[in-house]
Amino acid sequence: MRVVSVINYKGGVGKTTVTANLGAELARRGFRVLLIDLDPQASLTFSFYDPNEWEASLADSHTIKRWFDELVVAQGDTSLVDLIVRPPAANARIKGAGSIDLVASHLGLINVDLVLAAELVVAPAKSRPKYLEVHSWLAAGLASPGLPAYDVVLIDCPPNFNVVTKTAIVASDDILIPSRADYLSTLGISYLLGNVNDLVGEYNEYTGQVGGKRAKTWTRIEPRVLGVLFTMVQLYGGRPTIASQDFISRMQNRLMVPTFDVKIRSHQGVFAQSSHKGVPVALTPELHSDVAREIRNLATEFLAKIGWKDSND
């Protein structure tokens, strides 16, 4: 199982669109995909369920907030597995062995982080075990024996680096960073990567310092940055505009951050219309051939970057 966090500090960069459509395209190719929505805005959730459906069938019983709430108070027996749902409209478009499942978010998740942060304010002698425990919650949930055998888990992270986001990074093998090719969207990427490196260093340092016969064995983490994926790119003559290319070159040459070769064009109307129907563009390729082709190319490059064979080859 490959776990990938999709993150950028800047909102409005297509992060959720990338998560939904990459997951859908991988499922279309026969992979078993789990999407986890950690963003309190719940945009990924609402890409597959309309708000009325969410309110009626998910809000009270099937969101990641319920799971975090129970962990914080150490009460309840809800497991991550109990929260998994299978979006019907999207899966109806998938033929063969592939599937796409979801752990939904909740608008109240924003309050959970305040409680999680308080969990880490404990006596110094206990701080490191507690730090490892809290930051490993999502990793432990994904290691649950009852979890279905997924090929890929994509985590849609909030646009910040709070404790909830850190649980995603700790659980991940890889990090994917969607970004627009503009100043504000690329500004925070080096800062984000610095925070990831600090988290990894601190977490791994603590794993070597928490010992004793009764101590849990903590595993070191090594999440890898797959690259920056440029989205909402303005094209002219089939190529990114000069302004867009300047920011792309800056990322590649000055910051030395890997980038994806594929670029996702600016076509917000298409993605917005699709999400209202609960079916990502990747599963309606006959309607939006140019955009669907870019999503297919993204999935192919994604699989190559993680070293997996593409079942479509």
mmCIF file of N, CA and C in Angstrom, residues 154-216:
data_model
loop_
_atom_site.group_PDB
_atom_site.id
_atom_site.type_symbol
_atom_site.label_atom_id
_atom_site.label_comp_id
_atom_site.label_asym_id
_atom_site.label_seq_id
_atom_site.Cartn_x
_atom_site.Cartn_y
_atom_site.Cartn_z
ATOM 1 N N LEU A 154 -4.633 8.219 -0.948
ATOM 2 C CA LEU A 154 -4.353 9.637 -1.207
ATOM 3 C C LEU A 154 -5.013 10.463 -0.115
ATOM 4 N N ILE A 155 -4.224 11.300 0.562
ATOM 5 C CA ILE A 155 -4.720 12.102 1.681
ATOM 6 C C ILE A 155 -4.773 13.566 1.257
ATOM 7 N N ASP A 156 -5.971 14.124 1.246
ATOM 8 C CA ASP A 156 -6.151 15.537 0.928
ATOM 9 C C ASP A 156 -5.953 16.335 2.213
ATOM 10 N N CYS A 157 -4.819 17.020 2.318
ATOM 11 C CA CYS A 157 -4.446 17.729 3.550
ATOM 12 C C CYS A 157 -4.979 19.163 3.554
ATOM 13 N N PRO A 158 -5.216 19.721 4.734
ATOM 14 C CA PRO A 158 -5.601 21.134 4.817
ATOM 15 C C PRO A 158 -4.415 22.016 4.445
ATOM 16 N N PRO A 159 -4.678 23.283 4.068
ATOM 17 C CA PRO A 159 -3.589 24.181 3.658
ATOM 18 C C PRO A 159 -2.874 24.802 4.853
ATOM 19 N N ASN A 160 -2.341 23.962 5.713
ATOM 20 C CA ASN A 160 -1.587 24.425 6.882
ATOM 21 C C ASN A 160 -0.705 23.274 7.351
ATOM 22 N N PHE A 161 0.023 23.495 8.436
ATOM 23 C CA PHE A 161 0.893 22.423 8.956
ATOM 24 C C PHE A 161 0.553 22.179 10.419
ATOM 25 N N ASN A 162 -0.727 21.967 10.679
ATOM 26 C CA ASN A 162 -1.156 21.698 12.050
ATOM 27 C C ASN A 162 -0.951 20.231 12.396
ATOM 28 N N VAL A 163 -1.419 19.820 13.570
ATOM 29 C CA VAL A 163 -1.167 18.452 14.029
ATOM 30 C C VAL A 163 -1.857 17.434 13.132
ATOM 31 N N VAL A 164 -3.069 17.744 12.675
ATOM 32 C CA VAL A 164 -3.768 16.819 11.776
ATOM 33 C C VAL A 164 -2.957 16.602 10.506
ATOM 34 N N THR A 165 -2.429 17.677 9.943
ATOM 35 C CA THR A 165 -1.587 17.556 8.756
ATOM 36 C C THR A 165 -0.349 16.715 9.047
ATOM 37 N N LYS A 166 0.230 16.913 10.202
ATOM 38 C CA LYS A 166 1.437 16.163 10.551
ATOM 39 C C LYS A 166 1.156 14.666 10.662
ATOM 40 N N THR A 167 -0.041 14.295 11.124
ATOM 41 C CA THR A 167 -0.361 12.862 11.177
ATOM 42 C C THR A 167 -0.379 12.267 9.768
ATOM 43 N N ALA A 168 -0.777 13.085 8.788
ATOM 44 C CA ALA A 168 -0.767 12.608 7.405
ATOM 45 C C ALA A 168 0.658 12.422 6.900
ATOM 46 N N ILE A 169 1.527 13.395 7.190
ATOM 47 C CA ILE A 169 2.921 13.300 6.744
ATOM 48 C C ILE A 169 3.603 12.086 7.360
ATOM 49 N N VAL A 170 3.376 11.872 8.654
ATOM 50 C CA VAL A 170 3.987 10.726 9.336
ATOM 51 C C VAL A 170 3.510 9.413 8.721
ATOM 52 N N ALA A 171 2.267 9.378 8.263
ATOM 53 C CA ALA A 171 1.699 8.149 7.698
ATOM 54 C C ALA A 171 2.104 7.923 6.247
ATOM 55 N N SER A 172 2.725 8.907 5.608
ATOM 56 C CA SER A 172 2.905 8.881 4.155
ATOM 57 C C SER A 172 4.256 8.340 3.711
ATOM 58 N N ASP A 173 4.208 7.708 2.548
ATOM 59 C CA ASP A 173 5.434 7.320 1.843
ATOM 60 C C ASP A 173 5.920 8.453 0.946
ATOM 61 N N ASP A 174 4.956 9.229 0.425
ATOM 62 C CA ASP A 174 5.287 10.254 -0.560
ATOM 63 C C ASP A 174 4.447 11.507 -0.321
ATOM 64 N N ILE A 175 4.917 12.625 -0.897
ATOM 65 C CA ILE A 175 4.219 13.897 -0.818
ATOM 66 C C ILE A 175 4.105 14.475 -2.223
ATOM 67 N N LEU A 176 2.902 14.882 -2.587
ATOM 68 C CA LEU A 176 2.639 15.502 -3.876
ATOM 69 C C LEU A 176 2.154 16.929 -3.620
ATOM 70 N N ILE A 177 2.737 17.903 -4.335
ATOM 71 C CA ILE A 177 2.436 19.314 -4.076
ATOM 72 C C ILE A 177 1.835 19.963 -5.317
ATOM 73 N N PRO A 178 0.507 20.087 -5.386
ATOM 74 C CA PRO A 178 -0.090 20.835 -6.493
ATOM 75 C C PRO A 178 0.164 22.333 -6.294
ATOM 76 N N SER A 179 0.367 23.046 -7.376
ATOM 77 C CA SER A 179 0.611 24.485 -7.273
ATOM 78 C C SER A 179 0.266 25.173 -8.576
ATOM 79 N N ARG A 180 -0.299 26.356 -8.468
ATOM 80 C CA ARG A 180 -0.428 27.191 -9.647
ATOM 81 C C ARG A 180 0.939 27.777 -9.981
ATOM 82 N N ALA A 181 1.132 28.124 -11.235
ATOM 83 C CA ALA A 181 2.410 28.698 -11.662
ATOM 84 C C ALA A 181 2.360 30.211 -11.492
ATOM 85 N N ASP A 182 2.259 30.639 -10.214
ATOM 86 C CA ASP A 182 2.261 32.062 -9.925
ATOM 87 C C ASP A 182 3.013 32.306 -8.619
ATOM 88 N N TYR A 183 3.222 33.578 -8.301
ATOM 89 C CA TYR A 183 4.072 33.939 -7.171
ATOM 90 C C TYR A 183 3.526 33.440 -5.842
ATOM 91 N N LEU A 184 2.259 33.721 -5.565
ATOM 92 C CA LEU A 184 1.690 33.370 -4.263
ATOM 93 C C LEU A 184 1.622 31.863 -4.057
ATOM 94 N N SER A 185 1.315 31.119 -5.108
ATOM 95 C CA SER A 185 1.158 29.672 -4.973
ATOM 96 C C SER A 185 2.490 28.964 -4.753
ATOM 97 N N THR A 186 3.554 29.514 -5.337
ATOM 98 C CA THR A 186 4.863 28.869 -5.199
ATOM 99 C C THR A 186 5.657 29.404 -4.013
ATOM 100 N N LEU A 187 5.216 30.536 -3.461
ATOM 101 C CA LEU A 187 5.975 31.210 -2.410
ATOM 102 C C LEU A 187 6.239 30.315 -1.205
ATOM 103 N N GLY A 188 5.231 29.556 -0.779
ATOM 104 C CA GLY A 188 5.361 28.793 0.454
ATOM 105 C C GLY A 188 5.911 27.395 0.299
ATOM 106 N N ILE A 189 6.271 26.994 -0.925
ATOM 107 C CA ILE A 189 6.686 25.604 -1.119
ATOM 108 C C ILE A 189 7.993 25.294 -0.399
ATOM 109 N N SER A 190 8.973 26.194 -0.490
ATOM 110 C CA SER A 190 10.239 25.927 0.203
ATOM 111 C C SER A 190 10.030 25.911 1.713
ATOM 112 N N TYR A 191 9.132 26.770 2.194
ATOM 113 C CA TYR A 191 8.813 26.789 3.629
ATOM 114 C C TYR A 191 8.119 25.497 4.035
ATOM 115 N N LEU A 192 7.191 25.032 3.207
ATOM 116 C CA LEU A 192 6.519 23.755 3.457
ATOM 117 C C LEU A 192 7.524 22.615 3.535
ATOM 118 N N LEU A 193 8.427 22.560 2.575
ATOM 119 C CA LEU A 193 9.415 21.480 2.553
ATOM 120 C C LEU A 193 10.341 21.560 3.766
ATOM 121 N N GLY A 194 10.641 22.785 4.203
ATOM 122 C CA GLY A 194 11.442 22.932 5.410
ATOM 123 C C GLY A 194 10.727 22.397 6.630
ATOM 124 N N ASN A 195 9.433 22.664 6.724
ATOM 125 C CA ASN A 195 8.657 22.148 7.848
ATOM 126 C C ASN A 195 8.552 20.631 7.812
ATOM 127 N N VAL A 196 8.414 20.076 6.621
ATOM 128 C CA VAL A 196 8.385 18.615 6.500
ATOM 129 C C VAL A 196 9.698 18.025 6.982
ATOM 130 N N ASN A 197 10.809 18.616 6.551
ATOM 131 C CA ASN A 197 12.120 18.116 6.980
ATOM 132 C C ASN A 197 12.292 18.221 8.492
ATOM 133 N N ASP A 198 11.813 19.321 9.085
ATOM 134 C CA ASP A 198 11.902 19.489 10.535
ATOM 135 C C ASP A 198 11.066 18.430 11.259
ATOM 136 N N LEU A 199 9.865 18.180 10.763
ATOM 137 C CA LEU A 199 9.004 17.160 11.368
ATOM 138 C C LEU A 199 9.653 15.789 11.292
ATOM 139 N N VAL A 200 10.158 15.438 10.119
ATOM 140 C CA VAL A 200 10.788 14.127 9.941
ATOM 141 C C VAL A 200 11.989 13.988 10.869
ATOM 142 N N GLY A 201 12.800 15.045 10.945
ATOM 143 C CA GLY A 201 13.972 14.986 11.808
ATOM 144 C C GLY A 201 13.607 14.838 13.272
ATOM 145 N N GLU A 202 12.635 15.623 13.719
ATOM 146 C CA GLU A 202 12.217 15.566 15.120
ATOM 147 C C GLU A 202 11.579 14.224 15.457
ATOM 148 N N TYR A 203 10.703 13.754 14.580
ATOM 149 C CA TYR A 203 10.031 12.477 14.813
ATOM 150 C C TYR A 203 11.060 11.331 14.901
ATOM 151 N N ASN A 204 11.973 11.290 13.947
ATOM 152 C CA ASN A 204 12.973 10.221 13.942
ATOM 153 C C ASN A 204 13.921 10.314 15.127
ATOM 154 N N GLU A 205 14.223 11.548 15.570
ATOM 155 C CA GLU A 205 15.050 11.723 16.762
ATOM 156 C C GLU A 205 14.354 11.131 17.985
ATOM 157 N N TYR A 206 13.064 11.388 18.100
ATOM 158 C CA TYR A 206 12.312 10.877 19.244
ATOM 159 C C TYR A 206 12.203 9.356 19.222
ATOM 160 N N THR A 207 12.126 8.761 18.028
ATOM 161 C CA THR A 207 12.027 7.296 17.973
ATOM 162 C C THR A 207 13.258 6.638 18.585
ATOM 163 N N GLY A 208 14.384 7.320 18.525
ATOM 164 C CA GLY A 208 15.605 6.758 19.092
ATOM 165 C C GLY A 208 15.799 7.060 20.556
ATOM 166 N N GLN A 209 14.901 7.886 21.141
ATOM 167 C CA GLN A 209 15.076 8.295 22.535
ATOM 168 C C GLN A 209 14.017 7.732 23.465
ATOM 169 N N VAL A 210 12.987 7.118 22.914
ATOM 170 C CA VAL A 210 11.931 6.534 23.739
ATOM 171 C C VAL A 210 12.221 5.049 23.861
ATOM 172 N N GLY A 211 12.721 4.670 25.011
ATOM 173 C CA GLY A 211 13.128 3.283 25.209
ATOM 174 C C GLY A 211 12.494 2.643 26.419
ATOM 175 N N GLY A 212 13.138 1.609 26.903
ATOM 176 C CA GLY A 212 12.595 0.888 28.042
ATOM 177 C C GLY A 212 11.936 -0.410 27.614
ATOM 178 N N LYS A 213 11.850 -1.350 28.533
ATOM 179 C CA LYS A 213 11.316 -2.663 28.190
ATOM 180 C C LYS A 213 9.860 -2.608 27.742
ATOM 181 N N ARG A 214 9.100 -1.654 28.261
ATOM 182 C CA ARG A 214 7.685 -1.578 27.915
ATOM 183 C C ARG A 214 7.401 -0.571 26.794
ATOM 184 N N ALA A 215 8.432 0.032 26.283
ATOM 185 C CA ALA A 215 8.226 1.055 25.258
ATOM 186 C C ALA A 215 7.780 0.426 23.947
ATOM 187 N N LYS A 216 6.900 1.120 23.273
ATOM 188 C CA LYS A 216 6.470 0.680 21.959
ATOM 189 C C LYS A 216 7.610 0.883 20.968
#
